Amino acid sequence: LDSLLPLPEAAFHILLSLAEEDRHGYAVIQDVTFRTGGRLKLGAGTLYRSIHRMLEQGLIAEKARRPAAELDDERRIYYRITSLGKRAADAEARRLAELVRLARASGFARGRA
Amino acid sequence: MKLYRALLYLYPAGFRSEYGEEMCEVFANRLCRAPWPAAAALWIDAVVDVLRNALSIHGELLRQDLQYAARSMRRAPGFALTVILVAALGVGATTAVFTVTDHVLIRPLPFADSGRLVKLWEDRPGYRRMELSPPNYRDWKSMSTSFEKLGTYIPIPANLVSQGEPERIEGAALSAELLGLLGIPPVIGRYFAPGDDRENAALTMVLSYGLWQRRFGGDASILGSRLLLDGMPYVVIGVMPRGFYFPGRDAEFWRTIRLGPEDFDDRNNNTLQVVGRLRRGVSLAQAREEMRIVTARLARAYPAENANTGATVNLLRDELSQQTRLLLWALLGAAVCVLLIACSNLAGLLLARALVRRKELALRTSLGAGRERLVRQLLTESLVLAGLGGLAGVAAAYAALPLLMRLVPLSLPIAQPSIDPRVLVFAALATAATGLGFGVLPAVRVSRLATAGNLREAFDERGGGRKQRLRAALVVAEVAASVVLLASTGLLIRALWRLQGVDPGFRAEGVVTLRTALPVPKYERTARREQFYAQVLSQVRALPGVSEAAYISFLPMVMRGGIWPVSVGGQPRSRTESNTASLRFVTPQFFATMRIPLRAGRDVSESDTDEGLQAAVVSESFVRRYWPGQNPLGRQFQFAFRERTIVGVVGDIKVRGLEMRSEPQVYLPYKQVPDGGLWFYAPKDLAIRAGGDAGALLPAVRRIIRSADPEQPVSNARLLEEIVEADTAPRRLQVRVLGAFAAIAFLLAGLGIHGLVSFAVSQRTQEIGVRVALGARPGDVFAMVLRNGVFLTAAGVAIGLSLALAVGRTMEGLLAGIKPWDAVALTAAAGAAAVLGIVSACAPAWRAVSIDPIQAIRAE
């Protein structure tokens, strides 16, 4: 698990998005854009490169079962987060929190949040 | 959308087929929601996004493949090393030869706009390229319009006296416009201005960068100082930049040429080399046509001398001798041959290796690696191997350059070639071609088989048989190419032998030679020179061990020119092929020193002074030409401005070297060099016969010369044997280089045959086991396997021999009269290849014989 950290930003966001519900690629992009208030718009290339690597690393998996046909475009592949993915996201969040704690102790970012 | 789809081709195929559709959809989704200006931004984003990610995915794959390649190299270091070595041989040979060929034949000469520079010669019967006489130079210059400028030069070495030892240095006397015509500005100071070459102008000189650094430490204050050249003070006015060479690589200084009115009297005094710059827009053909008209007019005006004189106009670039050109192309061909053999050999190696690794590859396929992925990985591996080989090859080429450079005549105005970016690009291309050349075929083949599904079926007879044919074809090609190289080398060796067997007409053993070029005007007077010769010769002859010693204008094979027209009984003085002879002034004892046989009459003597009879000793061919079957003694002929009387006849010598036809020789007594004239011919080469270790005499001889004239430098001290050897040195070098290529090719072809037959034996182990079990004798098995190798060799030899004939015909100019179908060379090449085929097949054949039938069948 440690070898996966730190997660690339895109991968972290994809994990967060998939943790909420299983999504297909375009839905992930939209979710990430919404979640970050438009700050991060993943390009198709970045998204699928990340997905490709995360599949290899076992952080996510392609979902075998699809939503009902009328809701779904047949070309879409849905992705789900794996338990390893959950642990990785969790570890990454802790890592970031620890970083923020250290930064605050040194007098950074005190005013906000 | 099509555009976006096209963009996706930047991704590896595997990635594209996996995600391409999805990506298109995502992009389409975005695009249809964006209004026009945002759509443009979206496109830009998409392009950047695709580029960045595609690159990083390729990088990732590359990293994987490189790791994989490193791992498989570690697993089979012997194989990796073989491949790297073979690739290094191929790339190294090609790179080294390309470097030299590129510098000598392809690159423009290092002068401004050098494509317009031409060399002009008088074209006379028997001499297509003869120096111009001053009056013809003057007339060509004033009558032609094709040239922006014409300039002339004479390569003349000089004795340089400044700080330190007096030194003999090469250089040239130039007309004032010549350096400007070449268009390279001096690095400091100036070059000659119009008028600097007038008869009474101050004496000025320009130094080469090399001489400036070597002798004067690159000190700019050299400008304006005076140096003694041949005893005359010359003011240094400039230094040419590094890399400027003219007329040859060895020239270290330039001074102005001085032509007085008397120089323009004689149209047979062919001394001037002429360089011109074509006017813009004038083609070479136009210039040639104009010069044809100009020379025709001059022929009418001066029929006595110019009757048969035309003009030869060549681009300066093309002045290289046909032989050098041919040689370099031949070497390039040989190098490419080696590269091709290396490639086909490597392809064979890789095919065999891929078969060994078939399980691993099939496993990867079954784990989902696509065929394209597999090809890519195998190619990366072969490119890595080729790359390492290429690096080693460039290093080898670098090491081999000094040797190859000796193939290039000093007379070229180009710098020593170096491995520069251009050459590196070539080497990289050669390496990539090698990597792809030997990588693609096996990769495609193997991946096809590996993805064919059934592992067993894939590598059993059907697939194996096809590959065998492919490898067999590669091996046949290797054998053929090595036969071509062997035969070519054989032809060159035969040519060399023939030349080494040629009798030069003198005995070179035990003679040491050196040059004391007496400078003019210090030694302008004949009497002054005689004094010098007398002192030096009498003391040298008194040295212990010395039997004879003599001076001559130029030793044979050192200076090949000095050819003058002969006329007998008032025939015209115009030069033709059949009325010229070489002119040399000699002191008594020259013929004895050189062991040139005296056939009739006497040697020149001390009593042959300028006041007496104008005596001449001529060679036998001279007599054969003018007075065949008659007594030549006492006969008279006109030669070098005077009426000469034959007093002796000697054997012919090869003045022009072993390879060329030499003109008859005329030797004149040294005391009859006209006072103040023909000083170029004043004796300067000293030959001393001492038997035993003649070289050991040199210190004593140098002391004698220093005591005669402390300012007189001694140059070119060497054995006469070395001079004769130097005459065939380029050929020996040629044979060595081509021989090295042939040896490499030969070894590689042997490796190829051995590898293929070994593989065949390992494939047929069971079959052979069954045969033995059914009663086949060892001899039968041995013969069966051997037949395999012999068949390949025979096919290769047959193809190779017919190619060798064609190649031999194109290089006939290098063969010194040996015919391309020379039986000795061709038989030797074919024989060597046959032996190679049998020997290479023997080891696997023995292995086949020793197969234990029980085990072989049980293994099934």
XYZ file of C-alpha atoms in Angstrom, chain B residues 35-661:
627
model
C -20.738 27.132 -27.338
C -18.377 28.161 -30.163
C -15.526 30.015 -28.404
C -15.444 27.508 -25.577
C -15.306 24.739 -28.166
C -12.075 26.168 -29.528
C -10.592 26.207 -26.041
C -11.813 22.657 -25.597
C -9.971 21.587 -28.724
C -6.753 23.120 -27.529
C -7.211 21.425 -24.165
C -7.910 18.128 -25.864
C -4.791 18.293 -28.003
C -2.604 19.130 -25.022
C -4.326 16.474 -22.957
C -3.845 13.778 -25.593
C -0.259 14.711 -26.321
C 0.780 14.788 -22.704
C -0.894 11.560 -21.751
C 0.025 9.645 -24.869
C 3.639 10.606 -24.306
C 3.559 9.496 -20.728
C 1.919 6.187 -21.623
C 4.533 5.558 -24.273
C 7.170 6.441 -21.720
C 5.674 4.025 -19.274
C 5.670 1.226 -21.847
C 9.212 2.075 -22.818
C 10.267 1.858 -19.198
C 8.634 -1.539 -18.869
C 10.203 -2.792 -22.063
C 13.616 -1.494 -21.126
C 13.380 -3.200 -17.768
C 12.292 -6.305 -19.531
C 15.158 -6.040 -21.997
C 17.651 -5.515 -19.171
C 16.276 -8.551 -17.390
C 16.481 -10.786 -20.430
C 19.998 -9.552 -21.167
C 21.029 -10.446 -17.644
C 19.491 -13.847 -18.096
C 21.413 -14.560 -21.308
C 24.554 -12.405 -21.172
C 26.350 -14.515 -23.758
C 23.620 -13.960 -26.279
C 23.412 -10.245 -25.504
C 27.162 -9.855 -25.842
C 27.205 -11.684 -29.174
C 24.441 -9.493 -30.527
C 26.115 -6.308 -29.302
C 29.452 -7.324 -30.783
C 27.988 -8.246 -34.137
C 26.004 -5.005 -34.261
C 29.128 -3.063 -33.246
C 31.077 -4.616 -36.099
C 28.401 -3.681 -38.600
C 27.806 -0.160 -37.345
C 31.492 0.486 -36.658
C 32.629 -0.544 -40.117
C 29.942 1.480 -41.840
C 30.448 4.541 -39.664
C 34.205 4.601 -40.074
C 34.040 4.277 -43.824
C 31.167 6.717 -44.093
C 33.143 9.303 -42.133
C 36.013 9.151 -44.566
C 33.827 8.923 -47.666
C 31.708 11.811 -46.502
C 34.702 14.030 -45.884
C 36.480 13.121 -49.051
C 33.718 12.695 -51.601
C 30.491 14.235 -50.397
C 30.974 17.343 -48.300
C 31.610 20.566 -50.143
C 35.217 21.693 -49.895
C 35.754 24.111 -47.024
C 35.891 27.207 -49.232
C 33.321 29.926 -49.807
C 30.673 28.842 -52.341
C 32.979 26.004 -53.283
C 30.645 24.619 -55.934
C 31.909 27.292 -58.317
C 35.598 26.515 -57.851
C 37.261 24.769 -60.757
C 40.699 23.461 -61.579
C 42.138 24.054 -65.033
C 44.733 21.963 -66.801
C 46.286 21.827 -70.206
C 45.009 18.803 -72.056
C 47.807 17.349 -74.136
C 48.195 14.009 -75.895
C 49.003 11.464 -73.216
C 48.575 13.993 -70.439
C 44.992 14.948 -69.713
C 45.968 17.099 -66.784
C 49.152 19.006 -67.230
C 50.162 22.199 -65.489
C 49.868 25.402 -67.524
C 52.768 27.279 -68.981
C 52.845 30.944 -67.842
C 52.058 32.340 -71.310
C 49.092 29.999 -71.719
C 47.883 30.935 -68.230
C 48.103 34.608 -69.135
C 46.244 34.092 -72.402
C 43.534 31.854 -70.935
C 42.971 34.463 -68.294
C 42.602 37.353 -70.710
C 40.638 35.478 -73.381
C 38.019 33.691 -71.246
C 34.905 35.228 -69.731
C 33.503 32.259 -67.827
C 35.522 32.920 -64.722
C 35.088 35.576 -62.096
C 38.743 35.087 -61.258
C 41.603 32.833 -62.233
C 44.544 32.328 -59.920
C 47.638 30.218 -60.030
C 49.954 28.512 -57.596
C 52.972 26.261 -57.429
C 53.422 24.006 -54.420
C 56.937 24.831 -53.250
C 58.453 23.797 -49.963
C 60.987 26.114 -48.397
C 63.655 26.176 -45.719
C 62.371 28.206 -42.813
C 64.867 29.806 -40.490
C 63.585 31.627 -37.425
C 64.109 30.791 -33.762
C 65.452 27.273 -33.362
C 66.439 24.612 -35.881
C 66.174 25.377 -39.567
C 63.205 23.470 -40.902
C 61.920 22.278 -44.250
C 58.225 23.128 -44.558
C 55.665 22.578 -47.275
C 53.929 25.561 -48.783
C 52.918 27.213 -51.996
C 53.672 30.256 -54.067
C 50.398 31.909 -55.052
C 49.282 34.630 -57.368
C 47.851 37.532 -55.384
C 44.203 36.812 -56.199
C 44.235 33.177 -55.175
C 43.416 33.379 -51.453
C 40.670 35.919 -52.169
C 39.310 33.603 -54.821
C 38.945 30.806 -52.265
C 36.979 33.229 -50.113
C 38.178 32.322 -46.627
C 39.330 35.421 -44.683
C 42.490 35.282 -42.590
C 42.112 34.913 -38.833
C 44.510 37.797 -38.200
C 46.123 40.271 -40.550
C 45.329 40.274 -44.254
C 46.076 38.208 -47.284
C 47.805 39.239 -50.460
C 46.600 42.382 -52.175
C 46.715 42.913 -55.933
C 50.235 43.876 -56.797
C 51.861 41.929 -53.967
C 52.996 39.464 -56.609
C 54.621 42.061 -58.840
C 58.291 41.464 -59.422
C 59.599 44.280 -57.258
C 56.970 44.239 -54.501
C 58.070 43.620 -50.917
C 58.377 39.935 -49.999
C 55.306 38.917 -47.989
C 53.977 35.668 -46.618
C 50.883 34.256 -44.918
C 51.143 31.532 -42.281
C 48.876 28.548 -41.736
C 47.181 28.306 -38.376
C 49.144 25.142 -37.632
C 52.545 26.732 -38.280
C 51.561 29.844 -36.340
C 50.626 27.752 -33.301
C 53.446 25.257 -33.576
C 56.299 27.573 -34.249
C 55.165 30.917 -32.834
C 52.780 29.890 -30.027
C 49.832 31.700 -31.640
C 51.367 35.082 -30.851
C 49.590 37.853 -32.793
C 52.708 40.016 -32.720
C 54.085 37.788 -35.446
C 52.361 40.154 -37.884
C 54.930 42.458 -39.405
C 57.920 40.410 -38.343
C 60.338 38.921 -40.824
C 61.041 35.233 -41.355
C 63.780 33.752 -43.486
C 62.374 31.562 -46.246
C 65.101 29.983 -48.360
C 67.397 32.678 -46.989
C 65.185 35.615 -48.017
C 63.402 37.816 -45.475
C 59.603 37.646 -45.793
C 57.211 39.882 -43.853
C 54.346 37.996 -42.221
C 51.129 39.788 -43.188
C 48.478 37.329 -42.059
C 47.497 33.978 -40.610
C 44.829 31.769 -42.165
C 42.216 30.203 -39.878
C 42.295 26.717 -38.444
C 40.964 24.183 -40.926
C 42.114 26.127 -43.965
C 44.217 23.905 -46.176
C 45.487 24.713 -49.615
C 46.562 23.237 -51.939
C 47.034 20.144 -49.752
C 46.830 19.226 -46.111
C 50.550 19.630 -45.604
C 50.990 23.237 -46.784
C 52.030 25.499 -43.914
C 52.760 28.830 -45.561
C 51.905 30.857 -48.622
C 53.981 33.421 -50.391
C 53.438 35.224 -53.653
C 54.475 33.769 -56.943
C 56.727 36.017 -59.042
C 56.612 35.673 -62.756
C 59.149 37.744 -64.637
C 58.970 38.596 -68.339
C 61.339 35.722 -69.187
C 58.879 33.227 -67.614
C 56.395 34.077 -70.357
C 58.732 33.017 -73.161
C 58.234 29.290 -73.142
C 54.889 27.601 -73.761
C 56.416 24.245 -72.866
C 57.403 25.308 -69.381
C 54.401 23.691 -67.723
C 54.633 24.729 -64.111
C 51.460 26.515 -63.035
C 48.495 24.968 -61.272
C 45.407 27.015 -61.999
C 42.220 27.446 -59.972
C 39.248 29.492 -61.088
C 35.898 30.626 -59.776
C 33.061 30.302 -62.244
C 31.047 33.408 -62.827
C 27.583 33.180 -61.281
C 25.186 31.525 -63.723
C 27.954 29.986 -65.831
C 27.805 26.205 -65.859
C 30.769 23.904 -65.991
C 29.724 22.792 -69.462
C 29.635 26.399 -70.676
C 33.091 27.048 -69.249
C 34.424 23.912 -70.920
C 32.924 24.954 -74.224
C 34.444 28.414 -73.984
C 37.838 27.007 -73.098
C 37.601 24.714 -76.131
C 37.267 27.783 -78.307
C 40.002 29.691 -76.487
C 42.488 26.834 -76.795
C 41.618 26.321 -80.459
C 42.466 29.958 -81.131
C 45.747 29.609 -79.219
C 46.554 26.442 -81.148
C 46.246 28.394 -84.375
C 48.327 31.249 -82.996
C 51.140 29.062 -81.629
C 51.031 25.872 -83.684
C 54.538 24.786 -82.716
C 53.786 24.382 -78.998
C 50.015 24.572 -78.698
C 48.930 22.472 -81.661
C 47.484 19.667 -79.575
C 46.719 21.604 -76.435
C 43.173 21.727 -75.143
C 41.831 22.566 -71.706
C 40.593 20.266 -68.974
C 38.179 22.003 -66.622
C 37.004 20.107 -63.543
C 35.208 21.132 -60.421
C 37.798 21.390 -57.676
C 35.650 18.884 -55.769
C 36.108 16.309 -58.506
C 39.859 16.602 -58.747
C 40.292 13.504 -56.667
C 41.909 10.694 -58.535
C 39.590 8.112 -59.999
C 41.387 5.473 -57.973
C 40.772 7.131 -54.636
C 37.152 7.648 -55.556
C 36.716 4.056 -56.667
C 38.487 2.818 -53.583
C 36.243 4.736 -51.228
C 33.079 3.575 -52.950
C 34.417 0.033 -52.862
C 35.067 0.357 -49.141
C 31.640 1.836 -48.534
C 30.141 -1.060 -50.462
C 32.161 -3.498 -48.393
C 31.092 -1.801 -45.176
C 27.437 -1.894 -46.158
C 27.943 -5.555 -47.012
C 29.299 -6.149 -43.524
C 26.354 -4.265 -42.047
C 23.875 -6.353 -44.034
C 25.606 -9.560 -43.074
C 25.591 -8.443 -39.461
C 21.885 -7.658 -39.701
C 20.934 -10.970 -41.266
C 23.135 -12.754 -38.780
C 21.444 -10.954 -35.920
C 18.032 -11.680 -37.371
C 18.995 -15.349 -37.382
C 20.231 -15.171 -33.803
C 17.084 -13.424 -32.662
C 14.829 -15.879 -34.427
C 16.554 -18.755 -32.711
C 16.447 -16.928 -29.412
C 12.766 -16.125 -29.809
C 12.082 -19.797 -30.313
C 13.904 -20.561 -27.109
C 11.730 -17.987 -25.395
C 8.527 -19.117 -27.053
C 7.005 -20.404 -23.809
C 7.570 -17.134 -22.088
C 6.141 -15.211 -25.031
C 3.122 -17.451 -25.332
C 2.566 -17.010 -21.623
C 2.585 -13.269 -21.972
C 0.107 -13.533 -24.828
C -2.217 -15.663 -22.811
C -1.986 -13.096 -20.032
C -3.467 -10.586 -22.423
C -0.511 -8.943 -24.111
C -1.661 -8.037 -27.614
C 0.382 -8.906 -30.635
C 1.263 -5.276 -31.216
C 2.470 -5.093 -27.636
C 4.649 -8.135 -28.123
C 6.172 -6.815 -31.348
C 6.849 -3.556 -29.629
C 8.540 -5.212 -26.733
C 10.738 -7.401 -28.936
C 11.658 -4.398 -31.063
C 12.575 -2.368 -28.015
C 14.807 -5.185 -26.971
C 16.540 -5.430 -30.328
C 16.889 -1.643 -30.508
C 18.503 -1.606 -27.075
C 20.942 -4.263 -28.183
C 21.581 -2.424 -31.446
C 21.999 0.841 -29.541
C 24.648 -0.650 -27.291
C 26.250 -2.170 -30.356
C 26.070 1.210 -32.083
C 27.855 2.920 -29.205
C 30.592 0.315 -29.289
C 30.652 0.671 -33.073
C 31.172 4.435 -32.948
C 33.999 3.908 -30.494
C 35.517 1.349 -32.848
C 35.081 3.705 -35.801
C 36.797 6.462 -33.847
C 39.710 4.173 -33.137
C 39.912 3.068 -36.767
C 39.821 6.578 -38.271
C 43.559 7.325 -38.261
C 44.160 4.107 -40.160
C 41.434 4.830 -42.690
C 42.585 8.396 -43.075
C 45.788 7.133 -44.545
C 43.711 6.052 -47.515
C 43.095 9.701 -48.291
C 45.774 11.480 -50.250
C 47.513 14.376 -48.517
C 46.831 16.499 -51.541
C 43.225 17.143 -50.517
C 42.473 20.523 -48.971
C 40.381 19.042 -46.176
C 40.861 18.585 -42.487
C 41.328 15.262 -40.748
C 37.815 13.834 -40.515
C 36.390 13.634 -37.068
C 33.329 12.034 -35.569
C 30.974 15.016 -35.714
C 27.189 15.395 -35.394
C 26.675 14.508 -39.021
C 28.548 11.262 -38.604
C 26.752 10.544 -35.337
C 23.414 11.000 -37.070
C 24.570 8.556 -39.690
C 25.696 6.103 -37.023
C 22.364 6.474 -35.240
C 20.522 5.791 -38.485
C 22.713 2.805 -39.193
C 22.077 1.564 -35.667
C 18.320 2.077 -35.911
C 18.320 0.369 -39.305
C 20.262 -2.487 -37.768
C 17.932 -2.750 -34.789
C 14.843 -2.693 -36.976
C 16.469 -4.777 -39.686
C 17.253 -7.655 -37.423
C 14.370 -7.053 -35.025
C 11.275 -6.689 -37.155
C 11.278 -10.010 -38.921
C 11.701 -12.190 -35.845
C 9.326 -10.024 -33.820
C 6.523 -10.204 -36.354
C 7.027 -13.892 -36.976
C 7.206 -14.852 -33.359
C 4.316 -12.705 -32.276
C 2.164 -14.196 -35.014
C 3.000 -17.645 -33.803
C 2.671 -16.740 -30.168
C -0.772 -15.281 -30.699
C -1.858 -18.155 -32.889
C -3.199 -19.716 -29.751
C -2.042 -23.260 -29.432
C 1.475 -23.110 -28.149
C 2.431 -26.585 -29.225
C 1.079 -26.325 -32.682
C 2.626 -22.907 -33.106
C 6.124 -24.158 -32.678
C 5.919 -27.541 -34.182
C 6.875 -28.520 -37.669
C 4.771 -26.174 -39.698
C 5.924 -22.918 -38.109
C 9.398 -24.275 -37.498
C 9.779 -25.283 -41.118
C 8.871 -21.863 -42.406
C 11.298 -20.191 -40.107
C 13.981 -22.588 -41.181
C 13.521 -21.489 -44.771
C 13.756 -17.863 -43.765
C 16.912 -18.456 -41.783
C 18.337 -20.545 -44.589
C 17.799 -17.648 -46.990
C 19.550 -15.311 -44.561
C 22.508 -17.661 -44.256
C 22.779 -18.081 -48.019
C 22.837 -14.291 -48.352
C 25.567 -14.071 -45.726
C 27.699 -16.643 -47.472
C 27.183 -14.898 -50.819
C 28.153 -11.506 -49.399
C 31.240 -12.891 -47.711
C 32.264 -14.609 -50.945
C 31.990 -11.248 -52.699
C 34.196 -9.610 -50.080
C 36.679 -12.475 -50.060
C 36.925 -12.452 -53.841
C 37.406 -8.670 -53.933
C 40.108 -8.893 -51.288
C 41.675 -11.726 -53.216
C 41.760 -9.638 -56.377
C 43.403 -6.751 -54.524
C 45.964 -9.078 -52.965
C 46.767 -10.483 -56.396
C 47.180 -6.938 -57.716
C 49.473 -6.122 -54.806
C 51.572 -9.216 -55.415
C 51.879 -8.377 -59.062
C 53.095 -4.876 -58.234
C 55.458 -6.033 -55.532
C 56.931 -8.372 -58.095
C 57.625 -5.497 -60.476
C 61.328 -4.690 -60.801
C 61.835 -0.988 -60.084
C 65.059 -1.045 -62.104
C 67.280 -0.341 -59.116
C 68.243 -2.160 -55.919
C 66.806 -0.405 -52.893
C 68.376 -2.459 -50.084
C 71.135 -0.779 -48.122
C 70.546 2.734 -49.449
C 69.691 5.635 -47.192
C 68.387 8.870 -48.657
C 67.732 12.406 -47.515
C 66.993 15.772 -49.027
C 68.936 19.011 -48.760
C 66.969 21.442 -50.869
C 69.414 24.271 -51.522
C 67.524 27.565 -51.359
C 67.549 30.171 -54.086
C 68.900 32.873 -54.289
C 71.569 31.749 -51.817
C 72.448 28.819 -54.038
C 71.404 30.339 -57.336
C 74.895 30.010 -58.806
C 75.786 26.549 -60.025
C 79.314 26.943 -58.761
C 78.084 27.642 -55.245
C 76.058 24.449 -55.302
C 78.964 22.420 -56.678
C 81.010 23.501 -53.714
C 78.332 22.201 -51.361
C 77.953 18.880 -53.196
C 81.696 18.366 -53.391
C 82.196 18.900 -49.670
C 79.242 16.760 -48.608
C 79.874 13.919 -51.062
C 83.599 13.617 -50.390
C 83.052 13.477 -46.623
C 80.105 11.090 -46.884
C 82.009 8.761 -49.180
C 84.804 8.696 -46.604
C 82.454 7.476 -43.859
C 83.103 3.877 -42.827
C 80.810 1.420 -44.588
C 79.813 3.784 -47.383
C 80.487 2.315 -50.816
C 78.901 4.974 -53.048
C 77.033 8.244 -52.641
C 75.485 10.620 -55.149
C 73.067 13.493 -55.602
C 70.130 13.607 -58.014
C 67.386 16.174 -58.730
C 64.659 13.860 -57.457
C 64.687 10.228 -56.488
C 62.345 7.952 -58.435
C 58.857 7.507 -56.956
C 59.393 10.622 -54.842
C 58.848 13.068 -57.664
C 57.027 11.653 -60.653
C 56.978 14.686 -62.897
C 59.772 16.682 -64.473
C 58.780 15.549 -67.942
C 60.141 17.414 -70.968
C 59.576 17.088 -74.697
C 62.400 15.617 -76.729
C 63.105 16.457 -80.295
C 65.484 14.728 -82.620
C 66.650 16.415 -85.749
C 64.497 19.519 -85.425
C 61.060 17.933 -85.007
C 58.408 20.191 -83.455
C 58.758 20.816 -79.743
C 55.117 20.229 -78.963
C 54.619 17.642 -76.300
C 52.952 14.388 -77.226
C 52.717 11.126 -75.428
C 55.482 9.592 -77.455
C 58.149 12.290 -77.402
C 58.687 13.049 -73.723
C 61.308 11.991 -71.221
C 61.967 12.678 -67.566
C 64.749 15.116 -66.774
C 67.171 14.590 -63.875
C 70.558 16.087 -63.064
C 72.926 13.710 -61.298
C 76.392 13.653 -59.825
C 78.800 10.868 -60.802
C 78.212 7.522 -59.037
C 74.431 7.875 -59.071
C 73.937 4.734 -61.172
C 76.416 2.771 -59.090
C 74.719 3.894 -55.873
C 71.324 2.799 -57.143
C 72.728 -0.306 -58.894
C 71.188 0.847 -62.159
C 73.109 -1.134 -64.769
C 75.284 0.823 -67.203
C 74.615 -0.768 -70.613
C 76.939 1.241 -72.805
C 79.232 4.247 -72.704
C 80.053 5.981 -69.438
C 78.627 7.631 -66.341
C 78.439 11.439 -66.147
C 81.731 12.757 -64.866
C 83.255 15.650 -62.972
C 84.736 16.865 -66.245
C 81.272 17.380 -67.800
C 81.223 21.102 -67.127
C 78.974 23.717 -68.631
C 81.670 24.779 -71.075
C 82.198 21.290 -72.488
C 80.041 18.845 -74.373
C 76.409 18.843 -73.221
C 76.463 15.202 -72.160
C 73.476 12.993 -71.479
C 73.026 9.495 -70.135
C 69.757 8.016 -71.353
C 67.769 4.907 -70.493
C 67.377 1.914 -72.783
C 63.775 2.752 -73.673
C 64.955 6.147 -74.893
C 67.348 4.427 -77.280
C 64.665 1.975 -78.370
C 62.387 4.854 -79.242
C 64.786 6.916 -81.350
C 67.568 4.636 -82.531
C 66.350 1.074 -82.317
C 69.096 -1.418 -83.113
C 71.700 1.302 -83.655
C 74.603 2.550 -81.622
C 73.193 5.485 -79.649
C 76.522 6.829 -78.360
C 77.321 10.204 -79.844
C 73.750 10.761 -81.096
C 72.254 14.174 -80.467
C 68.807 15.422 -79.446
C 67.248 18.687 -78.249
C 66.116 18.608 -74.650
C 65.619 21.224 -71.938
C 66.716 24.146 -74.135
C 69.927 22.570 -75.429
C 71.408 20.121 -77.861
C 72.532 17.064 -75.865
C 74.908 14.279 -76.840
C 74.477 10.734 -75.579
C 77.535 9.480 -73.691
C 76.015 6.533 -71.872
C 73.030 4.191 -71.711
C 71.586 2.792 -68.472
C 68.716 0.487 -67.518
C 65.194 1.882 -67.169
C 63.753 2.631 -63.770
C 60.176 3.123 -62.606
C 60.228 6.866 -62.103
C 56.461 7.061 -61.784
C 56.185 4.133 -59.426
C 55.602 0.449 -59.906
C 52.080 0.826 -61.161
C 52.444 3.370 -63.916
C 54.148 3.490 -67.245
